[in-house]
Amino acid sequence: MQKIETDSNTRDKQFGQRVEIMKKMVADLNLRLAELPGGGREKAVAKHRQRGKLTARERIELLLDAGTPFLELSALAAYGQYDNQFPSAGIVTGIGVIHDREVIIVANDATVKGGTYVHETIKKHLRAQEIAMQNHLPCIYLVDSGGIFLPEQARVFPDKEDFGRIFYNQAQLSAQGIPQIAVVMGSCTAGGAYVPAMSDETIIVRNQGTIFIGGPPLVKAATGEEVSAEELGGGHVHTHISGVADHLAENDEHALELCRSIIETLPEPEKMSLDIHSSEEPARQIKNIYGTLPVNEKYNPEVRELIAHIVDNSEWHEFKSDYAPTIRTGFARIMGYPAGIIANNGVIYAETARKTAHFIQLCEFRKIPIVFLQNITGFIVGKKHEHAGIARDGAKMIHAVANANVPKFTIITGGSYGAGNYAMAGRAFNPHFLWMYPNAKIGVMGGKQAAEVLTSIQTATANKNGQSTDEKNSKATFDKIRDQYEHESSAFYSTSRLWDDGIIDPADTRRYLAMGIAVSRNRLWNEPKHGVFRM
């Protein structure tokens, strides 16, 4: 492989300005993340501790192997919604290591509205299960939840991807031999009672955990019977009488020890074989990665400079370097792991699409995971390109991305617009993980473009109806539409709604990608169903 050579000058004034802009964006991200452990609910946390309970993140820390990282997912879910009363959507999910084995953890946060579920909570829970299924990871549920947040019941109960899907997924995961472990550390009521009931093994904490289909108030209303929560469905009941739970723990710490013991008994997974080398730092200084990013619409960077800050020793083997340069493709290593990289360097032309489809086939046959670096306005438009069949060639790329039999990892490094989002392994194309940089934007088109299109349509309609258009009103309409699109396309708007797996600091890109590739090895990848053919 060869060193990546570019014309970038880190001493350039504009480069320094981009670095400073991105530093501020990262600082803003870190400030919002730092607020999560408290999130304005100090009284709820204090009450939680008085009951002898650990917080959700403290439980996770004790559960994991000491000194190992926790890859948290969608930490800013529900941010800016519900008057910010549901930080992290009331649930902490992510990937950690227990006895040297990667696992998915889903931990209810009872200090957030009693650990109840709104729309984003369910979406986050289901996403964790999807990752478990995709990567064959054992699931650990740290249960401390009051179930559905009743004021939102119409948005969380009846549909296919609503609350019931959690239990369907558990059945599917178990049928595939993916262990399901529940640790009941608090309330577990109504439909939520099926989380431990459908798990392979269940731990419950004495005088703290409860499992019942209907709680004491409902029992009294339905039957007139008066019974305490502990008598109805406490730890002693379910480990000595009903058999719903398998292990009785004395407290949170004991419960987590038992959970670690269960994971220790699981057979080792058959991992996908990869040619892994020792990790090498990039030749570029990682702090300068900020200057390689499109922090405004005026700067369209040469993406090889970004790649040079991500790959080992800043080296790669570029594929078709002189052909269709609006996408850069090539093979490299990221913290020792092999990776095929597909990175936008402009709009997608017909030849760009064909080149990408060809490269994806090479990755499939060589069993190399693919990293997509998205900064894309979309496919080229115009009469010439439509006549040449851009839709046909674009479809080749989309087919290849959709059917790639190796893991896909997507990072939105700048703009992600229109069909370009799909072609570059957007959320709809099921990448193993999708992360965004703080400067990233996602939408059907940019705010300025959307405002121009909609304002021109409005003007044309008015003229057609014989109505005059006022320049002042047109500008007001333009500004309103632009501002709406800018707000709705921001990274924070996206991550709040779980259109991604989280916003990350660009300087941490290598770590996230390496962890993602490591996790993907827990399941053998399928064989290609065709030979390599040139596009």
XYZ file of C-alpha atoms in Angstrom:
535
model
C 0.000 0.000 0.000
C 1.063 3.572 -0.595
C 1.054 6.716 1.504
C -1.874 8.988 0.751
C -0.573 12.176 -0.825
C -2.690 15.360 -0.969
C -2.183 19.075 -1.429
C -3.626 19.950 1.984
C -1.688 22.577 3.937
C -2.312 22.466 7.689
C -0.775 25.932 8.046
C -3.298 27.414 5.641
C -5.549 30.055 7.229
C -8.759 28.390 6.012
C -7.575 25.019 7.348
C -7.051 26.562 10.787
C -10.473 28.180 10.656
C -12.112 24.834 9.878
C -10.271 23.262 12.819
C -11.578 25.954 15.176
C -15.156 25.636 13.889
C -15.115 21.875 14.371
C -13.552 22.176 17.835
C -16.519 24.308 18.887
C -18.949 21.759 17.444
C -17.241 18.912 19.309
C -17.209 20.960 22.519
C -20.956 21.532 22.125
C -21.480 17.790 21.604
C -19.438 16.918 24.696
C -21.351 19.468 26.773
C -24.677 17.880 25.837
C -23.347 14.392 26.549
C -21.957 15.491 29.920
C -25.438 16.597 31.009
C -26.927 13.109 30.588
C -26.015 11.458 33.930
C -27.924 14.218 35.767
C -30.176 15.639 33.123
C -32.011 17.849 35.619
C -33.275 14.861 37.613
C -31.007 15.054 40.670
C -33.920 14.464 43.065
C -34.965 11.323 41.207
C -31.378 10.031 41.271
C -31.083 10.729 45.010
C -34.341 8.867 45.689
C -33.105 6.002 43.514
C -29.921 5.725 45.590
C -31.881 5.829 48.866
C -33.544 2.621 47.734
C -30.122 1.001 47.508
C -30.041 1.081 43.726
C -27.245 1.919 41.313
C -27.935 4.143 38.308
C -28.191 2.572 34.853
C -24.693 3.623 33.788
C -23.197 2.528 37.128
C -24.765 -0.890 36.658
C -23.252 -1.174 33.198
C -19.814 -0.140 34.453
C -19.849 -2.858 37.141
C -21.108 -5.456 34.690
C -18.332 -4.982 32.116
C -14.750 -6.216 32.271
C -12.638 -3.605 34.059
C -10.896 -1.173 31.732
C -12.863 -2.170 28.619
C -14.790 0.387 26.537
C -18.560 0.679 26.315
C -19.843 1.613 22.866
C -22.971 3.535 23.823
C -25.679 3.864 21.179
C -27.832 6.944 20.539
C -26.922 8.679 23.788
C -28.844 11.804 22.698
C -32.057 10.003 21.744
C -35.151 12.180 22.378
C -32.906 15.242 22.775
C -34.953 18.424 22.303
C -38.244 16.538 22.568
C -40.717 16.117 25.462
C -39.282 19.301 27.015
C -36.076 17.282 27.508
C -37.813 15.192 30.177
C -36.564 11.926 28.613
C -32.744 12.176 28.461
C -31.313 9.312 26.395
C -34.978 8.331 25.905
C -34.899 6.860 29.411
C -32.772 3.884 28.409
C -29.050 3.197 28.000
C -28.020 0.764 25.263
C -24.682 -0.268 23.849
C -22.019 -2.895 23.333
C -19.616 -3.965 26.042
C -17.261 -6.807 26.915
C -17.877 -9.434 29.622
C -15.319 -12.205 30.086
C -13.736 -11.135 26.781
C -17.026 -11.515 24.928
C -19.005 -8.712 23.244
C -22.603 -8.360 24.431
C -25.528 -6.006 23.877
C -26.798 -4.275 27.008
C -30.229 -2.661 27.386
C -30.552 -0.840 30.722
C -33.720 0.972 31.788
C -33.141 4.264 33.577
C -35.738 4.370 36.367
C -34.747 7.954 37.231
C -36.380 9.049 33.948
C -40.149 8.903 34.416
C -39.838 5.566 36.220
C -38.082 3.979 33.257
C -41.220 4.185 31.130
C -41.214 3.967 27.335
C -41.955 6.676 24.787
C -41.611 6.231 21.026
C -37.847 6.824 20.996
C -37.316 4.447 23.934
C -38.897 1.613 22.005
C -37.026 2.511 18.841
C -33.750 2.469 20.785
C -34.553 -0.864 22.469
C -35.442 -2.424 19.101
C -32.287 -1.058 17.484
C -30.183 -2.756 20.161
C -31.947 -6.052 19.436
C -31.420 -5.548 15.702
C -27.682 -5.132 16.283
C -27.693 -8.261 18.455
C -29.364 -10.234 15.676
C -27.095 -8.861 12.963
C -23.923 -9.606 14.930
C -25.039 -12.637 16.961
C -24.479 -10.903 20.320
C -25.940 -12.115 23.649
C -28.525 -9.680 25.041
C -28.515 -8.511 28.651
C -31.583 -6.621 29.860
C -31.127 -4.624 33.085
C -34.826 -4.203 33.833
C -36.152 -1.344 35.950
C -39.196 -0.029 34.138
C -42.820 0.928 34.621
C -43.645 -0.100 31.035
C -45.384 2.194 28.570
C -45.559 5.922 29.334
C -49.362 6.060 29.358
C -49.831 9.607 27.965
C -48.013 8.401 24.820
C -49.784 5.026 24.538
C -51.219 5.688 21.078
C -47.676 6.149 19.691
C -46.057 3.164 21.414
C -48.510 0.293 21.744
C -50.351 -1.034 18.679
C -48.126 -0.883 15.587
C -45.647 -3.387 14.160
C -42.554 -1.594 15.461
C -44.074 -0.676 18.826
C -43.755 -2.179 22.323
C -44.807 -5.707 21.398
C -41.962 -5.998 18.903
C -39.516 -6.234 21.819
C -40.924 -9.618 22.818
C -41.219 -10.842 19.229
C -37.542 -10.029 18.780
C -36.661 -11.912 21.956
C -38.379 -15.009 20.597
C -36.585 -14.654 17.268
C -33.200 -14.070 18.906
C -33.612 -17.070 21.190
C -34.624 -19.247 18.227
C -31.346 -18.271 16.531
C -29.376 -19.373 19.576
C -28.618 -15.827 20.734
C -28.704 -15.834 24.565
C -31.277 -13.653 26.325
C -30.421 -12.728 29.938
C -32.620 -10.544 32.164
C -31.639 -8.912 35.459
C -34.752 -7.566 37.204
C -33.525 -4.707 39.377
C -36.778 -2.844 39.872
C -40.301 -2.719 38.518
C -41.275 -4.998 35.649
C -44.976 -4.556 35.005
C -47.668 -5.575 32.513
C -46.249 -6.318 29.043
C -42.786 -5.540 30.390
C -43.032 -8.678 32.536
C -42.386 -10.697 29.400
C -38.817 -9.401 29.088
C -37.641 -11.648 31.966
C -40.264 -14.303 31.271
C -38.945 -14.774 27.725
C -35.280 -14.740 28.675
C -33.091 -17.857 28.820
C -32.046 -17.038 32.385
C -33.438 -14.428 34.745
C -32.009 -12.857 37.900
C -34.160 -10.874 40.315
C -33.072 -8.679 43.253
C -34.636 -9.438 46.656
C -37.036 -6.777 48.006
C -36.347 -4.661 44.933
C -37.254 -6.454 41.729
C -40.884 -7.256 40.943
C -42.510 -9.073 38.033
C -46.272 -9.113 37.501
C -48.773 -8.865 34.660
C -50.967 -6.591 36.776
C -49.718 -4.554 39.750
C -51.423 -4.220 43.149
C -53.749 -1.347 42.104
C -54.997 -3.297 39.090
C -55.423 -6.489 41.125
C -57.510 -4.615 43.688
C -59.644 -2.980 40.989
C -60.192 -6.277 39.178
C -60.607 -8.709 42.088
C -60.814 -6.693 45.286
C -57.713 -8.469 46.594
C -55.233 -6.328 48.518
C -51.641 -7.445 48.110
C -48.199 -5.788 48.281
C -45.887 -5.652 45.272
C -43.422 -7.993 47.008
C -46.144 -10.518 47.893
C -47.535 -10.369 44.383
C -44.370 -10.730 42.355
C -41.198 -10.198 44.366
C -37.916 -12.055 44.239
C -38.885 -14.795 46.724
C -42.162 -15.458 44.884
C -40.536 -15.938 41.500
C -37.492 -17.957 42.618
C -39.298 -20.178 45.176
C -42.927 -20.406 44.040
C -43.605 -19.451 40.395
C -40.224 -20.311 38.865
C -40.438 -17.253 36.601
C -36.942 -16.220 37.766
C -33.915 -18.471 38.200
C -31.556 -16.618 40.542
C -32.214 -14.494 43.632
C -29.722 -11.677 44.223
C -29.283 -9.742 47.442
C -28.608 -6.388 45.778
C -27.565 -4.767 42.502
C -23.906 -5.719 42.893
C -24.737 -9.365 43.574
C -27.124 -9.452 40.608
C -24.422 -8.164 38.281
C -21.955 -10.765 39.592
C -24.506 -13.488 38.811
C -25.003 -12.060 35.328
C -21.259 -12.113 34.665
C -21.206 -15.733 35.848
C -23.936 -16.651 33.344
C -22.006 -15.053 30.469
C -18.917 -17.013 31.562
C -20.808 -20.292 30.969
C -21.751 -19.473 27.361
C -19.877 -21.308 24.601
C -17.464 -19.223 22.563
C -18.851 -18.010 19.229
C -17.281 -19.093 15.952
C -15.717 -15.851 14.779
C -15.257 -14.698 11.210
C -11.626 -15.069 10.172
C -9.927 -11.816 9.167
C -6.322 -10.969 8.329
C -5.717 -8.704 11.330
C -2.406 -6.874 11.739
C -1.046 -4.841 14.628
C -2.484 -1.345 14.760
C -0.490 1.636 13.480
C -1.325 5.271 14.094
C -1.989 7.438 11.014
C 0.987 9.409 9.751
C -1.212 12.518 10.036
C -1.746 14.187 13.401
C -5.247 13.202 14.496
C -6.011 16.715 15.783
C -5.875 17.948 12.188
C -8.764 15.719 11.108
C -11.089 18.635 11.946
C -9.592 20.716 9.151
C -10.427 18.068 6.520
C -14.192 18.281 7.035
C -16.884 20.304 5.204
C -17.959 22.667 7.980
C -19.700 24.949 5.485
C -21.125 24.763 1.972
C -18.213 26.734 0.495
C -15.640 24.023 1.246
C -15.726 20.740 -0.656
C -12.680 18.779 0.567
C -10.611 16.162 -1.233
C -11.761 13.157 0.783
C -8.397 11.373 0.597
C -7.139 13.851 3.213
C -9.844 12.653 5.635
C -9.004 9.025 4.839
C -5.341 9.734 5.597
C -6.355 10.664 9.157
C -8.355 7.456 9.634
C -6.340 4.571 8.158
C -3.234 2.919 9.595
C 0.005 4.690 8.696
C -2.061 6.874 6.296
C -1.636 4.142 3.651
C -4.074 2.519 1.275
C -4.334 0.720 -2.040
C -6.602 2.928 -4.112
C -8.848 1.227 -6.666
C -9.366 3.041 -10.006
C -7.650 6.187 -8.734
C -7.788 7.886 -12.150
C -11.315 6.835 -13.077
C -14.564 8.410 -11.798
C -12.815 10.430 -9.050
C -16.063 11.736 -7.527
C -15.938 8.596 -5.361
C -12.682 7.362 -3.876
C -12.395 3.614 -3.325
C -9.574 1.574 -1.882
C -8.310 -0.987 0.634
C -6.683 -0.016 3.927
C -6.410 -1.029 7.575
C -8.094 0.596 10.549
C -6.451 -0.303 13.866
C -5.179 -3.453 12.172
C -8.523 -4.522 10.684
C -8.836 -4.706 6.886
C -11.425 -2.378 5.374
C -12.682 -1.353 1.967
C -13.385 2.380 1.882
C -15.966 4.099 -0.322
C -15.862 7.872 0.117
C -17.758 10.632 -1.665
C -15.612 13.190 -3.445
C -18.427 14.912 -5.365
C -21.724 13.967 -7.008
C -22.397 10.460 -8.318
C -22.076 10.056 -12.091
C -22.871 6.931 -14.089
C -19.224 5.886 -14.145
C -18.949 6.605 -10.395
C -21.824 4.224 -9.714
C -20.310 1.480 -11.874
C -16.908 1.850 -10.225
C -18.469 1.557 -6.775
C -20.492 -1.538 -7.709
C -17.321 -3.192 -9.033
C -15.402 -2.361 -5.846
C -18.153 -3.737 -3.602
C -17.876 -7.074 -5.399
C -14.155 -7.171 -4.675
C -14.847 -6.580 -0.974
C -17.420 -9.386 -0.964
C -15.100 -11.989 -2.462
C -12.147 -10.934 -0.326
C -14.342 -10.942 2.810
C -13.446 -7.350 3.699
C -15.918 -5.075 5.540
C -16.880 -1.805 3.856
C -16.696 1.706 5.309
C -18.848 4.371 3.643
C -17.833 7.996 4.219
C -20.866 10.047 3.194
C -20.694 13.625 1.978
C -23.103 13.588 -0.916
C -25.563 15.932 -2.610
C -26.889 13.064 -4.726
C -26.775 11.784 -8.300
C -25.985 14.010 -11.270
C -29.069 15.463 -12.976
C -29.783 16.871 -16.436
C -30.939 15.856 -19.905
C -27.560 14.495 -20.993
C -27.247 12.199 -18.008
C -30.859 11.002 -18.084
C -30.461 10.071 -21.753
C -27.250 8.212 -20.907
C -29.107 6.127 -18.307
C -27.963 7.510 -14.960
C -30.953 5.799 -13.289
C -29.863 2.429 -14.694
C -26.256 2.795 -13.570
C -27.302 4.215 -10.223
C -29.480 1.144 -9.739
C -26.403 -1.072 -10.193
C -24.693 0.694 -7.309
C -27.801 0.527 -5.149
C -28.218 -3.215 -5.869
C -24.594 -3.814 -4.894
C -24.892 -1.834 -1.644
C -28.178 -3.466 -0.666
C -26.952 -7.018 -1.288
C -23.368 -6.733 -0.063
C -22.683 -9.827 2.053
C -20.006 -8.190 4.230
C -20.572 -5.779 7.129
C -21.172 -2.142 6.212
C -20.278 0.852 8.371
C -21.465 4.340 7.481
C -20.246 7.695 8.753
C -21.937 10.888 7.585
C -19.035 13.310 7.427
C -20.844 16.215 5.747
C -24.111 16.371 3.810
C -26.313 13.352 3.161
C -28.986 14.283 0.670
C -31.549 12.591 -1.553
C -30.867 9.269 -3.207
C -27.192 9.746 -2.396
C -28.047 8.827 1.184
C -29.439 5.499 0.010
C -26.664 4.693 -2.440
C -24.025 5.317 0.237
C -25.542 2.838 2.709
C -27.911 5.128 4.587
C -30.121 3.798 7.380
C -32.576 2.212 4.949
C -29.775 -0.001 3.598
C -29.121 -1.671 6.937
C -25.486 -0.844 7.694
C -24.177 -2.556 10.814
C -23.632 0.900 12.334
C -24.245 4.468 11.169
C -22.661 7.432 12.923
C -22.673 11.173 12.230
C -20.134 13.919 12.775
C -21.378 17.064 14.598
C -21.274 19.080 11.351
C -23.275 16.477 9.397
C -26.643 17.216 7.813
C -29.251 14.843 6.452
C -32.353 15.550 4.365
C -34.052 15.120 1.021
C -32.130 18.220 -0.095
C -30.311 21.209 1.390
C -32.254 24.044 3.024
C -31.349 26.619 0.376
C -32.254 24.256 -2.471
C -35.546 23.255 -0.849
C -36.466 26.889 -0.262
C -35.697 27.768 -3.892
C -37.770 24.862 -5.231
C -40.794 25.416 -2.997
C -40.758 29.201 -3.376
C -40.586 28.910 -7.189
C -43.505 26.452 -7.158
C -45.500 28.823 -4.984
C -44.719 31.743 -7.312
C -45.603 29.731 -10.430
C -48.908 28.645 -8.890
C -49.766 32.234 -7.993
C -48.938 33.459 -11.494
C -51.003 30.673 -13.016
C -53.999 31.778 -10.966
C -53.503 35.385 -12.038
C -52.245 36.461 -8.638
C -49.334 38.800 -8.136
C -46.398 37.797 -5.960
C -44.896 40.130 -3.426
C -41.096 40.073 -3.194
C -41.199 40.632 0.558
C -43.596 37.730 1.087
C -41.570 35.495 -1.211
C -38.426 36.220 0.787
C -40.264 35.508 4.049
C -41.457 32.182 2.637
C -37.961 31.393 1.399
C -36.400 32.133 4.803
C -39.032 30.108 6.668
C -38.563 27.038 4.485
C -34.774 27.302 4.572
C -34.715 27.632 8.349
C -37.069 24.677 8.761
C -34.903 22.458 6.549
C -31.713 23.583 8.278
C -33.187 22.732 11.683
C -34.602 19.371 10.600
C -31.434 18.302 8.795
C -29.054 18.893 11.731
C -27.141 16.042 13.354
C -28.864 16.660 16.708
C -32.333 16.514 15.133
C -31.344 13.250 13.466
C -29.851 11.570 16.503
C -32.805 12.596 18.683
C -35.013 10.508 16.383
C -32.530 7.624 16.063
C -31.863 8.076 12.357
C -28.292 7.176 13.350
C -26.455 5.341 16.144
C -25.010 8.502 17.626
C -22.945 11.621 16.948
C -19.224 11.015 17.372
C -16.098 13.135 17.663
C -14.262 12.778 14.304
C -11.038 12.225 16.248
C -12.572 8.972 17.592
C -13.480 7.595 14.153
C -10.818 4.873 14.140
C -11.919 3.543 17.524
C -15.591 3.366 16.568
C -14.897 1.640 13.256
C -12.488 -0.855 14.823
C -15.006 -1.742 17.530
C -17.725 -2.133 14.908
C -15.625 -4.474 12.781
C -14.625 -6.490 15.861
C -18.285 -6.900 16.834
C -19.286 -7.965 13.306
C -16.943 -10.969 13.493
C -19.260 -12.731 15.940
C -21.276 -14.037 12.994
C -19.955 -15.775 9.876
C -20.605 -13.797 6.717
C -22.470 -15.267 3.759
C -20.805 -16.407 0.560
C -21.273 -14.355 -2.648
C -23.848 -15.761 -5.065
C -22.087 -14.618 -8.226
C -18.654 -13.998 -9.644
C -16.977 -10.597 -9.988
C -18.095 -8.895 -13.172
C -16.973 -5.540 -14.450
C -19.566 -2.794 -14.573
